[in-house]
CSV table of C-alpha atoms in Angstrom, one decimal:
chain,number,residue,atom,x,y,z
A,1,MET,CA,16.8,-7.7,-7.8
A,2,LYS,CA,14.6,-6.6,-10.7
A,3,VAL,CA,12.5,-3.4,-10.4
A,4,VAL,CA,9.1,-3.2,-12.1
A,5,HIS,CA,7.9,0.3,-12.9
A,6,SER,CA,5.4,1.9,-15.3
A,7,PRO,CA,5.5,5.5,-16.5
A,8,LEU,CA,1.7,5.4,-16.5
A,9,HIS,CA,1.8,6.3,-12.8
A,10,ALA,CA,2.1,10.0,-13.9
A,11,ARG,CA,-1.4,9.8,-15.3
A,12,HIS,CA,-2.7,10.1,-11.7
A,13,ASP,CA,-1.8,13.8,-11.0
A,14,GLY,CA,-3.6,16.8,-9.8
A,15,GLY,CA,-6.5,17.5,-7.4
A,16,LYS,CA,-6.5,18.2,-3.8
A,17,GLU,CA,-7.0,16.3,-0.6
A,18,LEU,CA,-8.6,17.0,2.8
A,19,HIS,CA,-5.7,16.7,5.2
A,20,ARG,CA,-6.5,17.1,8.9
A,21,GLY,CA,-9.4,19.4,8.1
A,22,GLU,CA,-7.7,21.5,5.4
A,23,LEU,CA,-8.0,21.2,1.6
A,24,VAL,CA,-4.4,21.1,0.4
A,25,PRO,CA,-2.4,19.9,-2.7
A,26,CYS,CA,-1.9,16.2,-2.6
A,27,PHE,CA,1.2,14.9,-0.8
A,28,GLU,CA,1.0,11.8,-3.0
A,29,MET,CA,2.5,13.2,-6.2
A,30,PRO,CA,4.2,11.8,-9.4
A,31,VAL,CA,7.7,13.1,-8.4
A,32,ARG,CA,7.7,10.5,-5.6
A,33,ALA,CA,8.1,7.7,-8.1
A,34,ASP,CA,10.5,9.7,-10.2
A,35,TYR,CA,12.9,10.1,-7.3
A,36,ILE,CA,12.7,6.4,-6.4
A,37,LEU,CA,13.3,5.4,-10.1
A,38,LYS,CA,16.4,7.6,-10.2
A,39,ALA,CA,17.8,6.1,-7.0
A,40,VAL,CA,17.3,2.4,-7.9
A,41,THR,CA,18.7,3.1,-11.4
A,42,ARG,CA,21.7,4.8,-9.8
A,43,ALA,CA,22.1,1.8,-7.5
A,44,GLY,CA,22.3,-0.5,-10.6
A,45,PHE,CA,18.9,-2.3,-10.4
A,46,GLU,CA,17.5,-3.6,-13.7
A,47,VAL,CA,14.1,-1.8,-14.4
A,48,LEU,CA,11.4,-3.6,-16.3
A,49,GLU,CA,7.9,-2.5,-17.5
A,50,PRO,CA,5.0,-4.5,-16.1
A,51,ARG,CA,3.3,-7.3,-17.9
A,52,SER,CA,-0.4,-7.2,-18.6
A,53,PHE,CA,-2.9,-9.3,-16.6
A,54,PRO,CA,-6.6,-10.0,-17.1
A,55,GLN,CA,-9.1,-8.2,-15.0
A,56,GLU,CA,-9.9,-11.5,-13.2
A,57,SER,CA,-6.5,-11.1,-11.4
A,58,LEU,CA,-8.0,-8.0,-9.7
A,59,LEU,CA,-11.1,-9.8,-8.8
A,60,ARG,CA,-9.1,-12.3,-6.7
A,61,VAL,CA,-9.0,-9.7,-4.0
A,62,HIS,CA,-11.5,-6.9,-5.0
A,63,ASP,CA,-15.2,-6.8,-5.5
A,64,ALA,CA,-16.3,-6.6,-9.2
A,65,GLY,CA,-18.7,-3.7,-8.7
A,66,PHE,CA,-15.9,-1.8,-6.9
A,67,VAL,CA,-13.5,-2.4,-9.8
A,68,GLU,CA,-16.0,-1.3,-12.3
A,69,PHE,CA,-16.7,1.9,-10.3
A,70,LEU,CA,-13.0,2.8,-10.3
A,71,ARG,CA,-12.7,2.1,-14.1
A,72,THR,CA,-15.7,4.3,-15.1
A,73,ALA,CA,-16.0,6.9,-12.3
A,74,HIS,CA,-14.3,9.8,-13.9
A,75,ALA,CA,-15.9,9.3,-17.3
A,76,GLU,CA,-19.3,9.3,-15.6
A,77,TRP,CA,-18.3,12.4,-13.8
A,78,GLN,CA,-17.3,14.1,-17.0
A,79,ALA,CA,-20.6,13.0,-18.6
A,80,LEU,CA,-22.4,15.2,-16.1
A,81,GLY,CA,-20.4,18.2,-17.4
A,82,LYS,CA,-18.0,18.2,-14.5
A,83,GLN,CA,-14.3,18.8,-14.8
A,84,GLY,CA,-11.2,18.3,-12.6
A,85,PHE,CA,-10.9,16.0,-9.7
A,86,MET,CA,-13.5,14.1,-7.7
A,87,LEU,CA,-13.9,13.9,-4.0
A,88,PRO,CA,-16.8,12.4,-2.0
A,89,SER,CA,-19.1,14.6,0.0
A,90,GLY,CA,-20.9,11.9,2.1
A,91,PHE,CA,-20.3,8.5,3.6
A,92,PRO,CA,-22.5,5.7,5.0
A,93,ALA,CA,-21.5,6.4,8.6
A,94,ARG,CA,-23.3,5.2,11.8
A,95,GLY,CA,-27.0,5.2,11.5
A,96,LEU,CA,-27.0,5.3,7.7
A,97,ARG,CA,-27.7,2.5,5.3
A,98,ARG,CA,-24.8,0.4,4.0
A,99,ASP,CA,-26.8,-2.3,2.3
A,100,HIS,CA,-27.7,-0.2,-0.8
A,101,ILE,CA,-25.4,1.2,-3.4
A,102,PRO,CA,-26.7,4.5,-4.8
A,103,SER,CA,-27.1,4.7,-8.5
A,104,GLY,CA,-25.8,8.3,-8.8
A,105,ILE,CA,-22.0,8.9,-9.1
A,106,ASN,CA,-21.8,11.2,-6.0
A,107,GLY,CA,-23.5,8.6,-3.8
A,108,ARG,CA,-21.4,5.7,-5.2
A,109,MET,CA,-18.2,7.8,-4.7
A,110,GLY,CA,-19.1,8.1,-1.0
A,111,TYR,CA,-20.1,4.5,-0.7
A,112,TYR,CA,-16.8,3.2,-2.0
A,113,ALA,CA,-14.5,5.8,-0.5
A,114,PHE,CA,-13.7,6.1,3.2
A,115,ASP,CA,-12.0,9.5,3.1
A,116,ALA,CA,-11.7,12.8,1.2
A,117,SER,CA,-8.0,12.6,0.8
A,118,THR,CA,-8.0,10.5,-2.4
A,119,PRO,CA,-9.1,12.4,-5.5
A,120,ILE,CA,-10.0,10.6,-8.7
A,121,VAL,CA,-8.7,12.4,-11.8
A,122,GLU,CA,-9.0,11.5,-15.5
A,123,GLY,CA,-5.9,9.2,-15.5
A,124,THR,CA,-6.4,7.6,-12.1
A,125,TRP,CA,-7.7,4.3,-13.3
A,126,GLU,CA,-4.9,3.9,-15.9
A,127,ALA,CA,-2.3,4.6,-13.2
A,128,ALA,CA,-3.9,2.4,-10.6
A,129,LEU,CA,-4.2,-0.5,-13.1
A,130,ALA,CA,-0.5,-0.1,-14.1
A,131,ALA,CA,0.5,-0.1,-10.4
A,132,ALA,CA,-1.4,-3.3,-9.9
A,133,HIS,CA,0.3,-4.9,-12.9
A,134,CYS,CA,3.7,-3.8,-11.5
A,135,ALA,CA,2.9,-5.7,-8.3
A,136,LEU,CA,1.6,-8.7,-10.1
A,137,THR,CA,4.6,-8.8,-12.4
A,138,ALA,CA,7.0,-8.7,-9.4
A,139,ALA,CA,5.1,-11.6,-7.8
A,140,ALA,CA,5.2,-13.5,-11.1
A,141,LEU,CA,9.0,-13.0,-11.3
A,142,VAL,CA,9.4,-14.5,-7.8
A,143,SER,CA,7.0,-17.3,-8.6
A,144,GLU,CA,9.2,-18.1,-11.7
A,145,GLY,CA,12.4,-18.4,-9.6
A,146,GLU,CA,13.7,-14.9,-8.8
A,147,LYS,CA,14.7,-14.7,-5.1
A,148,SER,CA,13.3,-11.1,-4.8
A,149,ALA,CA,11.7,-8.3,-6.8
A,150,TYR,CA,10.5,-4.8,-6.2
A,151,ALA,CA,7.3,-3.2,-7.6
A,152,LEU,CA,7.7,0.5,-7.8
A,153,CYS,CA,3.9,1.1,-7.5
A,154,ARG,CA,2.2,4.4,-7.7
A,155,PRO,CA,-0.5,5.1,-6.6
A,156,PRO,CA,0.1,3.0,-3.4
A,157,GLY,CA,-2.4,0.4,-2.3
A,158,HIS,CA,-2.4,-0.8,1.3
A,159,HIS,CA,-5.4,1.3,2.3
A,160,ALA,CA,-7.6,-0.2,-0.5
A,161,GLY,CA,-9.9,-2.9,0.8
A,162,HIS,CA,-12.0,-5.5,-0.9
A,163,SER,CA,-14.5,-2.8,-1.9
A,164,LEU,CA,-13.2,0.5,-0.7
A,165,TYR,CA,-10.6,3.1,-1.6
A,166,GLY,CA,-8.9,5.9,0.4
A,167,GLY,CA,-5.6,6.9,1.8
A,168,TYR,CA,-4.2,7.6,-1.7
A,169,CYS,CA,-5.0,4.0,-2.6
A,170,PHE,CA,-7.3,2.4,-5.2
A,171,LEU,CA,-6.2,-1.2,-5.8
A,172,ASN,CA,-4.4,-3.1,-3.1
A,173,ASN,CA,-1.1,-3.9,-4.9
A,174,ALA,CA,0.5,-5.9,-2.0
A,175,ALA,CA,-2.7,-8.0,-1.6
A,176,LEU,CA,-2.7,-8.7,-5.3
A,177,ALA,CA,1.0,-9.8,-5.1
A,178,ALA,CA,0.3,-12.1,-2.1
A,179,GLN,CA,-2.7,-13.6,-3.9
A,180,HIS,CA,-0.7,-14.2,-7.0
A,181,LEU,CA,1.9,-16.1,-5.0
A,182,ARG,CA,-0.8,-18.2,-3.5
A,183,ASP,CA,-2.3,-18.9,-6.9
A,184,ARG,CA,1.1,-20.0,-8.1
A,185,GLY,CA,1.6,-22.6,-5.4
A,186,PHE,CA,3.0,-20.8,-2.4
A,187,ALA,CA,0.9,-22.3,0.3
A,188,ARG,CA,1.7,-19.8,3.1
A,189,VAL,CA,2.4,-16.1,2.4
A,190,ALA,CA,3.4,-13.6,5.0
A,191,LEU,CA,2.6,-9.9,4.4
A,192,LEU,CA,4.6,-7.4,6.4
A,193,ASP,CA,3.5,-3.7,6.3
A,194,VAL,CA,6.1,-1.3,7.5
A,195,ASP,CA,4.4,1.9,6.3
A,196,TYR,CA,3.8,4.6,9.0
A,197,HIS,CA,0.0,4.2,8.5
A,198,HIS,CA,-1.9,1.0,9.2
A,199,GLY,CA,-2.7,-1.1,6.1
A,200,ASN,CA,-6.4,-1.3,6.9
A,201,GLY,CA,-7.3,-2.4,3.3
A,202,THR,CA,-4.9,-5.4,3.5
A,203,GLN,CA,-6.2,-6.4,6.9
A,204,ASP,CA,-9.8,-6.2,5.5
A,205,ILE,CA,-8.9,-8.5,2.5
A,206,PHE,CA,-7.2,-11.2,4.6
A,207,TRP,CA,-9.1,-10.9,7.9
A,208,GLU,CA,-10.7,-14.3,7.7
A,209,ARG,CA,-7.9,-16.2,6.0
A,210,SER,CA,-5.2,-18.4,7.6
A,211,ASP,CA,-3.1,-18.8,4.4
A,212,VAL,CA,-1.8,-15.2,4.5
A,213,LEU,CA,-0.4,-13.8,7.7
A,214,PHE,CA,-0.8,-10.0,8.0
A,215,VAL,CA,1.7,-8.2,10.3
A,216,SER,CA,1.7,-4.4,10.5
A,217,ILE,CA,4.1,-2.0,12.3
A,218,HIS,CA,2.5,1.5,12.3
A,219,ALA,CA,1.6,4.6,14.2
A,220,THR,CA,-1.2,4.3,16.7
A,221,PRO,CA,-4.7,4.9,15.3
A,222,GLU,CA,-5.4,6.8,18.5
A,223,THR,CA,-3.9,9.8,16.9
A,224,GLU,CA,-2.9,8.8,13.3
A,225,TYR,CA,-4.6,7.9,10.1
A,226,PRO,CA,-6.7,5.8,9.4
A,227,TYR,CA,-7.9,6.2,13.0
A,228,PHE,CA,-10.5,3.4,13.0
A,229,LEU,CA,-8.4,0.2,12.5
A,230,GLY,CA,-4.9,-0.9,13.5
A,231,TYR,CA,-5.3,-1.6,17.2
A,232,ALA,CA,-3.4,-4.4,18.9
A,233,ASP,CA,-6.6,-6.4,19.8
A,234,GLU,CA,-7.5,-6.9,16.1
A,235,ARG,CA,-6.4,-10.5,15.5
A,236,GLY,CA,-8.5,-11.7,12.6
A,237,ALA,CA,-11.8,-13.7,12.6
A,238,GLY,CA,-13.1,-17.1,11.7
A,239,ALA,CA,-10.4,-19.2,10.0
A,240,GLY,CA,-8.2,-16.1,10.1
A,241,GLU,CA,-8.3,-15.6,13.9
A,242,GLY,CA,-4.7,-15.2,15.1
A,243,TYR,CA,-3.4,-14.5,11.6
A,244,THR,CA,-3.4,-10.7,12.0
A,245,LEU,CA,-0.8,-9.0,14.2
A,246,ASN,CA,-0.9,-5.2,14.7
A,247,LEU,CA,2.0,-3.5,16.4
A,248,PRO,CA,1.0,0.1,16.9
A,249,LEU,CA,3.6,2.6,18.1
A,250,PRO,CA,3.3,6.2,19.4
A,251,ARG,CA,4.2,9.4,17.6
A,252,GLY,CA,7.9,10.1,18.0
A,253,THR,CA,9.0,6.5,17.9
A,254,VAL,CA,12.7,6.2,17.4
A,255,TRP,CA,14.7,3.3,15.9
A,256,LYS,CA,15.3,1.5,19.2
A,257,GLU,CA,11.6,1.2,19.8
A,258,TYR,CA,10.8,0.5,16.1
A,259,SER,CA,13.6,-2.2,16.0
A,260,ALA,CA,12.0,-4.0,18.9
A,261,ALA,CA,8.6,-4.1,17.2
A,262,LEU,CA,10.4,-5.3,14.0
A,263,ASN,CA,11.9,-8.2,16.1
A,264,THR,CA,8.4,-9.1,17.3
A,265,ALA,CA,7.1,-9.0,13.7
A,266,MET,CA,10.0,-11.2,12.5
A,267,ASP,CA,9.4,-13.7,15.3
A,268,ALA,CA,5.7,-14.0,14.3
A,269,ILE,CA,6.6,-14.4,10.6
A,270,GLY,CA,9.2,-17.0,11.4
A,271,SER,CA,6.8,-19.0,13.5
A,272,PHE,CA,4.3,-18.9,10.6
A,273,SER,CA,7.0,-20.5,8.3
A,274,PRO,CA,6.0,-18.7,5.1
A,275,ASP,CA,6.9,-19.9,1.7
A,276,ALA,CA,7.1,-16.3,0.5
A,277,LEU,CA,7.0,-12.8,1.9
A,278,VAL,CA,5.4,-9.6,0.6
A,279,VAL,CA,6.6,-6.3,2.1
A,280,SER,CA,4.4,-3.2,1.9
A,281,LEU,CA,7.3,-0.9,1.8
A,282,GLY,CA,6.4,2.6,3.1
A,283,VAL,CA,9.3,4.9,4.1
A,284,ASP,CA,7.1,7.5,5.6
A,285,THR,CA,8.6,6.4,8.9
A,286,TYR,CA,11.5,8.7,8.0
A,287,GLU,CA,12.2,11.5,10.5
A,288,GLY,CA,11.7,14.2,7.8
A,289,ASP,CA,8.4,13.0,6.4
A,290,PRO,CA,5.9,15.9,6.3
A,291,ILE,CA,2.8,13.9,7.3
A,292,SER,CA,4.2,11.4,9.7
A,293,ALA,CA,5.9,11.5,13.1
A,294,PHE,CA,8.3,8.6,13.5
A,295,LYS,CA,12.1,9.3,13.8
A,296,LEU,CA,13.9,6.8,11.7
A,297,ALA,CA,17.0,8.1,10.0
A,298,GLN,CA,18.5,7.1,6.6
A,299,GLU,CA,21.0,4.7,8.2
A,300,HIS,CA,18.1,2.6,9.5
A,301,TYR,CA,16.6,1.6,6.2
A,302,PRO,CA,19.5,-0.7,5.1
A,303,GLN,CA,19.4,-2.3,8.5
A,304,MET,CA,15.7,-3.0,8.0
A,305,GLY,CA,16.5,-4.6,4.7
A,306,GLN,CA,19.2,-6.8,6.2
A,307,ARG,CA,16.7,-7.9,8.9
A,308,LEU,CA,14.1,-8.9,6.3
A,309,ALA,CA,16.7,-10.9,4.4
A,310,GLY,CA,17.2,-13.0,7.5
A,311,LEU,CA,13.9,-14.7,6.9
A,312,LYS,CA,15.5,-16.3,3.8
A,313,VAL,CA,12.3,-16.7,1.8
A,314,PRO,CA,11.4,-15.4,-1.7
A,315,THR,CA,10.4,-11.8,-1.2
A,316,VAL,CA,8.3,-9.2,-3.1
A,317,PHE,CA,8.6,-5.6,-2.1
A,318,VAL,CA,5.7,-3.3,-3.0
A,319,GLN,CA,6.0,0.4,-2.7
A,320,GLU,CA,3.5,2.2,-0.4
A,321,GLY,CA,4.0,5.6,1.3
A,322,GLY,CA,6.8,8.1,1.8
A,323,TYR,CA,6.4,11.8,1.3
A,324,ALA,CA,9.7,13.3,2.0
A,325,VAL,CA,10.4,13.6,-1.7
A,326,ASP,CA,14.0,14.5,-1.6
A,327,GLU,CA,15.0,11.5,0.5
A,328,ILE,CA,12.4,8.9,-0.6
A,329,GLY,CA,14.7,7.4,-3.3
A,330,THR,CA,17.6,7.0,-1.0
A,331,ASN,CA,15.5,5.4,1.7
A,332,VAL,CA,13.9,2.9,-0.6
A,333,ALA,CA,17.2,2.0,-2.2
A,334,GLY,CA,18.6,1.6,1.3
A,335,VAL,CA,16.1,-1.1,2.1
A,336,LEU,CA,16.6,-3.0,-1.1
A,337,GLU,CA,20.4,-2.7,-1.0
A,338,GLY,CA,20.4,-3.8,2.7
A,339,PHE,CA,18.3,-6.8,1.7
A,340,LEU,CA,20.9,-7.7,-0.9
A,341,HIS,CA,23.7,-7.0,1.7
A,342,LYS,CA,25.1,-4.3,-0.6
A,343,ARG,CA,25.3,-1.9,2.4
């Protein structure tokens, strides 16, 4: 399995986030990717830099105005004489207008963001674009005949929707990979999200489509981020009705319970008969994760990989969350090695 990674991820660094009511240093930090890179290199995976793709590739899943905002936001911020990181201070919540995009940078920041946990810094666009190219490259490798590939993306992407960012995510890397596979002739693509947090952005992008099945195993939004999506009764709409499956689980979930949900997810994907699979690979389900509350142990990640291999379809892994930095590389490598039956 080839690994796609860009050192440009480190350009997204600094700032603070609002976490459960407190302004704190960001949990999503460059060292996450560094630890993963060390682990997959130690495990013997070949590491490639991403190819370049035209901006039109991004517009296959994202709104053009949104992409332009991300590309220019920090430069516009600096032009106002501001320094450091950007966080929004207002959002178009209930009773406020959502049909008009403000012209000022502060208003547009709140229009496109859905939280204050995702700072934009000077290098954010460069890093986010590189992460998107990592995912697109991994999908391209699979479309060209590789049985699997892993995109070591940072920043992550599954909270980024068609025209919104948040949850540390700016461009939806997994959705871009799935769309690239569709554009290269894979008629049916399944996208399985195993991150602790619901992939609200991915659900948004594919909500009305039947060609991409979205399945998510995550912590219940009753108590966990992103709070306002990820309930079991969300099943898609229009042509996409029945092509979204959410499997929310309570805080404290252990492997036995998680494994049962994974069985349900695998059955749904098997019934869909996909031509390819994209996995949003978050390992913040680990028992030591500082911002999550599932109880998976290191031994469970190779088992997860083995189960995913049982689908026997071309597979693209795309990195999402995981904030127990010391263990993140071991857990990611465990999934990939389990998938390849090396553990």
